[in-house]
PDB file of C-alpha atoms and ligand atoms in Angstrom:
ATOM      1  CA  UNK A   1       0.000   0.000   0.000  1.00  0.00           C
ATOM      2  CA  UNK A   2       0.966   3.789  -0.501  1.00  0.00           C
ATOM      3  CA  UNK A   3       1.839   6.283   1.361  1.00  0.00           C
ATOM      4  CA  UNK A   4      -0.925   8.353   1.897  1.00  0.00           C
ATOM      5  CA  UNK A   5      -2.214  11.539   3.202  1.00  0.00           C
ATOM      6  CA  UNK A   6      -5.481  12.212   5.229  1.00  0.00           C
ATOM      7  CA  UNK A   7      -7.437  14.519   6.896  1.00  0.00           C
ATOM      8  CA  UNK A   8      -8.399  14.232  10.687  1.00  0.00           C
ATOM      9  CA  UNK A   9     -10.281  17.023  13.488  1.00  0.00           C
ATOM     10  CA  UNK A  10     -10.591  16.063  17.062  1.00  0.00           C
ATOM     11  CA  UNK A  11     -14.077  17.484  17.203  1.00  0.00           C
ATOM     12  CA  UNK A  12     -15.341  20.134  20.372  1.00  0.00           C
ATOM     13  CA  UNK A  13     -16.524  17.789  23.054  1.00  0.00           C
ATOM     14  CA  UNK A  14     -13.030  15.972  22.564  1.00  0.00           C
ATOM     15  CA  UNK A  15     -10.916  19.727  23.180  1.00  0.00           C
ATOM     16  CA  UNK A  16     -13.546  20.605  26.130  1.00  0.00           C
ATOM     17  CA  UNK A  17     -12.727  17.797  28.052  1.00  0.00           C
ATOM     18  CA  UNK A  18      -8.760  17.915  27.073  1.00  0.00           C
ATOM     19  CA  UNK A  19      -8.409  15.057  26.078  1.00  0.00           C
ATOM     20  CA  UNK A  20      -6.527  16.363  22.624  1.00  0.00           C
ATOM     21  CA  UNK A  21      -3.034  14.441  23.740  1.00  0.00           C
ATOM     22  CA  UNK A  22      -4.855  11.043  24.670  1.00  0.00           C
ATOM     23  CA  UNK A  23      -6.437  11.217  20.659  1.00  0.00           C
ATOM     24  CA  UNK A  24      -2.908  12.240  19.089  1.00  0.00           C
ATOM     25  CA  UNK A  25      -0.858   9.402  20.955  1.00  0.00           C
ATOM     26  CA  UNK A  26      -3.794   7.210  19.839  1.00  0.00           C
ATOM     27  CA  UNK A  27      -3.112   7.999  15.821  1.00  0.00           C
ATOM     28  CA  UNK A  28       1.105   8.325  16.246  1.00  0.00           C
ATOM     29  CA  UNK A  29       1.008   4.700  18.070  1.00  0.00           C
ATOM     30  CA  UNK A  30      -0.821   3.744  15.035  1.00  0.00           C
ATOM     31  CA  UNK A  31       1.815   4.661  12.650  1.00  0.00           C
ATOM     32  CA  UNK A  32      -0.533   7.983  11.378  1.00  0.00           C
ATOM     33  CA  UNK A  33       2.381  11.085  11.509  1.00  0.00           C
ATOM     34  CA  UNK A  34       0.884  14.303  12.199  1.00  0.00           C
ATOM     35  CA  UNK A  35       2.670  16.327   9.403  1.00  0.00           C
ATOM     36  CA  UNK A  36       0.410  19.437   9.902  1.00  0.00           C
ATOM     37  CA  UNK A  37      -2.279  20.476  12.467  1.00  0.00           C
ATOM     38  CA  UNK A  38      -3.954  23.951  13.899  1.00  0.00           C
ATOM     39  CA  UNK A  39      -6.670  24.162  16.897  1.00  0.00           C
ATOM     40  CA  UNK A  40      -9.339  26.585  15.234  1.00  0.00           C
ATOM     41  CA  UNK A  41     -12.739  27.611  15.993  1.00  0.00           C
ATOM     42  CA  UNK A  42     -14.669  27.654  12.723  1.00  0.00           C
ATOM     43  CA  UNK A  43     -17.674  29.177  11.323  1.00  0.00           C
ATOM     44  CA  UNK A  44     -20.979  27.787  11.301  1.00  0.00           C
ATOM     45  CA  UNK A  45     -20.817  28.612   7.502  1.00  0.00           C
ATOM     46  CA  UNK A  46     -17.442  26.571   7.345  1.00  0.00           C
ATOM     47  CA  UNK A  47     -18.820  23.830   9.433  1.00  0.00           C
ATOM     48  CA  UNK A  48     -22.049  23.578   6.959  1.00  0.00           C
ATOM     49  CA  UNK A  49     -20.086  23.500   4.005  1.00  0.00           C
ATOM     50  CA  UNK A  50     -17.583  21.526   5.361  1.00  0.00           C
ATOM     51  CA  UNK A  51     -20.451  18.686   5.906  1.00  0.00           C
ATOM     52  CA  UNK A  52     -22.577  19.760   2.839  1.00  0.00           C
ATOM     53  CA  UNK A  53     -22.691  15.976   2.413  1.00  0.00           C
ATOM     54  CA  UNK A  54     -25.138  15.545   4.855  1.00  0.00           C
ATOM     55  CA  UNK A  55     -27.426  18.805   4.595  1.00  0.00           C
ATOM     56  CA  UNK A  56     -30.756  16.899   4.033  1.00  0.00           C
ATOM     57  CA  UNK A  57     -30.354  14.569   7.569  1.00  0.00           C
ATOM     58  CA  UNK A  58     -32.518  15.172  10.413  1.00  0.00           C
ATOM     59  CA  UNK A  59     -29.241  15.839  12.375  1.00  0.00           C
ATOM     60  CA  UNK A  60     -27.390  18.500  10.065  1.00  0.00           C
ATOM     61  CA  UNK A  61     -28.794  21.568  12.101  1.00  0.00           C
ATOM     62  CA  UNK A  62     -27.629  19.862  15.634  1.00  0.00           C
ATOM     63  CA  UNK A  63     -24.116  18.449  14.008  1.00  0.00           C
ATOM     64  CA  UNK A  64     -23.402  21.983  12.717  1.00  0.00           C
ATOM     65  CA  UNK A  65     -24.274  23.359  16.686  1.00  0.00           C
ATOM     66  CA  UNK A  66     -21.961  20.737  17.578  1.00  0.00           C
ATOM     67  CA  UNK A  67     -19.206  21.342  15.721  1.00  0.00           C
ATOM     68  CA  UNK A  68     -19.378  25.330  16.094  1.00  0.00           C
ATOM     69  CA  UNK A  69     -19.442  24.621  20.091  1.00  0.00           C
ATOM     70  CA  UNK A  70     -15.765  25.009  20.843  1.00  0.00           C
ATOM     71  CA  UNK A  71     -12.386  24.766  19.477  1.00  0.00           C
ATOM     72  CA  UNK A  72     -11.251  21.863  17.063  1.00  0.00           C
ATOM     73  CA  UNK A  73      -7.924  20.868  16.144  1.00  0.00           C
ATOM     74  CA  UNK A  74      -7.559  19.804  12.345  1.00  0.00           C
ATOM     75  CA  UNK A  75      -4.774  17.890  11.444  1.00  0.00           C
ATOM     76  CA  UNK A  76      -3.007  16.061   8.186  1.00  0.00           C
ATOM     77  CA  UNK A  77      -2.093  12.119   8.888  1.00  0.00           C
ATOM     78  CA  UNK A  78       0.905  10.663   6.810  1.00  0.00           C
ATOM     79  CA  UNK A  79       1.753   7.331   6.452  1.00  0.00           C
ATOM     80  CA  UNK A  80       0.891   3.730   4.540  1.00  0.00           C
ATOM     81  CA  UNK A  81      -2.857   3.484   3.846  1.00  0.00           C
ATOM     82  CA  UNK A  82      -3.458   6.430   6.345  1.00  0.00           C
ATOM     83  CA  UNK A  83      -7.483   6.785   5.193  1.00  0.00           C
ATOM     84  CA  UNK A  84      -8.282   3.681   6.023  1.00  0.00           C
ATOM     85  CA  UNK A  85      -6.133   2.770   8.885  1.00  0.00           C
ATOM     86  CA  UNK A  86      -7.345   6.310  10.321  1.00  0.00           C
ATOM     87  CA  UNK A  87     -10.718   5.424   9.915  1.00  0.00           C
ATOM     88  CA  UNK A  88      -9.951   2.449  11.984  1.00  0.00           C
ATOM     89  CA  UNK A  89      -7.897   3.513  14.320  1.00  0.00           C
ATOM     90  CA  UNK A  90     -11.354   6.110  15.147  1.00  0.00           C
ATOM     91  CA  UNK A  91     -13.686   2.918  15.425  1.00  0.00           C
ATOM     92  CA  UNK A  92     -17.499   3.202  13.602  1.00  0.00           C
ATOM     93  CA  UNK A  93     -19.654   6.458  13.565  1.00  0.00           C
ATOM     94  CA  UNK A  94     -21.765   5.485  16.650  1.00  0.00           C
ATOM     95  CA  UNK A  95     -19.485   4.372  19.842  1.00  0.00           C
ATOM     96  CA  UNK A  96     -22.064   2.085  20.538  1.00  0.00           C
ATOM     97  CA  UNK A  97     -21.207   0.026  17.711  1.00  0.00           C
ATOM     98  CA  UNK A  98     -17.535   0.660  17.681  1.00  0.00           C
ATOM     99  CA  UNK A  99     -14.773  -1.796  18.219  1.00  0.00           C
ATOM    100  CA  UNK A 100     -12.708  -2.432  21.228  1.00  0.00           C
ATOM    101  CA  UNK A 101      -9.268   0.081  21.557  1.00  0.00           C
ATOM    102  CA  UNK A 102     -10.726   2.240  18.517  1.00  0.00           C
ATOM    103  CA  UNK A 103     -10.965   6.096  19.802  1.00  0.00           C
ATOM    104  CA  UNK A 104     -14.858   6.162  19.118  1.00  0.00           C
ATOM    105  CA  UNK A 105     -15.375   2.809  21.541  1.00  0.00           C
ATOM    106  CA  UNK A 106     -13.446   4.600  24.320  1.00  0.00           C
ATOM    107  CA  UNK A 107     -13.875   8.779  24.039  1.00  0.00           C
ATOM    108  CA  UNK A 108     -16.842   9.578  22.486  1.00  0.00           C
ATOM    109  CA  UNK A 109     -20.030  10.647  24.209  1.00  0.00           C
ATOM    110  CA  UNK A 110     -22.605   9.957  21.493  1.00  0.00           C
ATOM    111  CA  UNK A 111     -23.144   9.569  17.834  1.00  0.00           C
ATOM    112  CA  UNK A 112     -23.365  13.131  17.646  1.00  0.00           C
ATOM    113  CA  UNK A 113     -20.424  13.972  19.877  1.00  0.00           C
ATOM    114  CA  UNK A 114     -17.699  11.355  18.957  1.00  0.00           C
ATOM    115  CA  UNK A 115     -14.446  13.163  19.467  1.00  0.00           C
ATOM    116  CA  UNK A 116     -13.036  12.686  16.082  1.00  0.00           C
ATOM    117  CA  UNK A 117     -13.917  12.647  12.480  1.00  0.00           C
ATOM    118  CA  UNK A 118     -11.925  11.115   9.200  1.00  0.00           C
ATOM    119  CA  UNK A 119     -11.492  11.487   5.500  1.00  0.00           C
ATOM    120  CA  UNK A 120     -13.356   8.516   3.904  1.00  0.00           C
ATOM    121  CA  UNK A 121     -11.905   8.272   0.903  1.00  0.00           C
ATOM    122  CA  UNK A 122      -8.712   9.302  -1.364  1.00  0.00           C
ATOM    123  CA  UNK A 123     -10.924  12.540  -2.669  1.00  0.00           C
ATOM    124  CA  UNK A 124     -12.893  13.039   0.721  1.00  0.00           C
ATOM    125  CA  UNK A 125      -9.440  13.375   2.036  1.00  0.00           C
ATOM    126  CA  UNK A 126      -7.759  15.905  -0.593  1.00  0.00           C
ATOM    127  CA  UNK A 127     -10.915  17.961  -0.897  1.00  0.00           C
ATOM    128  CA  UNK A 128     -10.702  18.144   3.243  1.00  0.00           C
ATOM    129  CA  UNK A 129      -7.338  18.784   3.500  1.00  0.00           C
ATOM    130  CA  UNK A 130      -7.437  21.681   0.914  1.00  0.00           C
ATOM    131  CA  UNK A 131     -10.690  23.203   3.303  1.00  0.00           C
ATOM    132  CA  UNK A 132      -8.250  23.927   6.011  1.00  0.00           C
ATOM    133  CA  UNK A 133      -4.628  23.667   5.190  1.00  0.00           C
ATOM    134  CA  UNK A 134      -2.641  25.720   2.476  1.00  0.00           C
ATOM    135  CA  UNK A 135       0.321  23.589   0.836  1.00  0.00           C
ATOM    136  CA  UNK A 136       2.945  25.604   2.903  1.00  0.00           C
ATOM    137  CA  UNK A 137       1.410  24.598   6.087  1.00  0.00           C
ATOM    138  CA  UNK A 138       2.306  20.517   5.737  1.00  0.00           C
ATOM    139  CA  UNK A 139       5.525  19.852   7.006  1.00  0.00           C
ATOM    140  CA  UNK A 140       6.251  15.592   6.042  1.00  0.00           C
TER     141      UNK A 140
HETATM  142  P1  DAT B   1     -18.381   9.551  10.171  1.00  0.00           P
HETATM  143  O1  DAT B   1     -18.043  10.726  11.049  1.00  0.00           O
HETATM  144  O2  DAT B   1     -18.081   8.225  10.856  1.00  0.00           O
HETATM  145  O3  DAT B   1     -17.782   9.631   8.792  1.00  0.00           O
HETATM  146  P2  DAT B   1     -20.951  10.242   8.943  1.00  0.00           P
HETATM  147  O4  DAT B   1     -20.156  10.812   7.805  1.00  0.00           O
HETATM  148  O5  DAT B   1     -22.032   9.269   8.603  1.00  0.00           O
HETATM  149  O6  DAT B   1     -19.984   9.534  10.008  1.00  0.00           O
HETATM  150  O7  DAT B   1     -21.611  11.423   9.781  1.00  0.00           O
HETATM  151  C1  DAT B   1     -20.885  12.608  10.042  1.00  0.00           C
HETATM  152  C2  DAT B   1     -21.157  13.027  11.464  1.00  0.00           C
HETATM  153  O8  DAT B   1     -22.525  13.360  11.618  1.00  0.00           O
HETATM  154  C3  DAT B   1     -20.896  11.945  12.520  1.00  0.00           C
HETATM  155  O9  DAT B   1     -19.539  11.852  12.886  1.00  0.00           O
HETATM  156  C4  DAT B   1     -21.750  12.430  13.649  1.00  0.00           C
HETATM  157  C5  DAT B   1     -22.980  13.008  12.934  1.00  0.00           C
HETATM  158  N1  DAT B   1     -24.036  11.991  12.817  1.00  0.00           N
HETATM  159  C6  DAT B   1     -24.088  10.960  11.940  1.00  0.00           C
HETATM  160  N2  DAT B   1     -25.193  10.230  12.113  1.00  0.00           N
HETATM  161  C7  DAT B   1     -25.868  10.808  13.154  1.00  0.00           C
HETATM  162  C8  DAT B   1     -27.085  10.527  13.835  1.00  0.00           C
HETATM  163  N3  DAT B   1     -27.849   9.503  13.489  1.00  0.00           N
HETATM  164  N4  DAT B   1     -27.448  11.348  14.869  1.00  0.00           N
HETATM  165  C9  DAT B   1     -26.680  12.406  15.220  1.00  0.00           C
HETATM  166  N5  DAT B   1     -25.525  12.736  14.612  1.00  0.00           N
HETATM  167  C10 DAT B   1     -25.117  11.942  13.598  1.00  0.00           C
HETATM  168 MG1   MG B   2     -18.191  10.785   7.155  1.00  0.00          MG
END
């Protein structure tokens, strides 16, 4: 497999209860090299673009509250197969239903509020990364 490049955000109920370090020692043990990353507050505009994907749920309105309710720290992962061994590494959307060890199973609060989100694809992840990072900002 290639090397790869991804994008990740520990999301606001993750920062509030600083928990920031446990998340990033979670993705370097993994093999995922953090090779850029900024803690931002962003727009609700940014945040409803930013999940435009999912505009007609029942949940957009409160996932856009959510992720406009504190800081979040967006970050690029490096490394062989990073999308999908990020997106494991996080454990499934609901915590309920994710794995044991994966960050979901053992931060998250809720479906709604579970610390982290993940590119899910190769053009998920270059469209993401190009949202919030300019090329000068990624250091490999
Ligand atoms: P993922 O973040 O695993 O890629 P997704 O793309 O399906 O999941 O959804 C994006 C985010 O939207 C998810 O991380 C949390 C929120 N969300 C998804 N389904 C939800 C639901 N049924 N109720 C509340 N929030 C939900
Ligand atoms: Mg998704």
């Amino acid at each position: 497999m290639a090397i790869e490049r991804t994008f990740s955000m520990i999301k606001p109920d993750a920062t509030r209860r600083n928990i920031t370090g446990k998340i990033v020692d979670r993705l370097e043990s993994a093999g995922l090299k953090v090779v850029a990353q900024k803690r931002i507050l962003i727009t609700k505009a940014q945040a409803e673009a930013f999940y435009g994907v999912h505009r007609e749920r029942p949940f957009f309105g409160e996932l856009v509250e959510t992720m406009t309710s504190g800081p979040v720290v967006v970050q690029v992962l490096e490394g062989e197969g990073a999308i999908l061994k990020n997106r494991e590494v996080m454990g499934a959307t609901n915590p309920a239903q994710a794995a044991e060890g994966t960050i979901r199973k053992d931060f998250a609060v809720s479906i709604g509020e579970n610390s982290v989100h993940g590119s899910d694809a190769a053009e998920t992840a270059k469209a993401e990364i190009a949202f919030f990072f300019s090329d000068i900002e990624i250091t490999g």
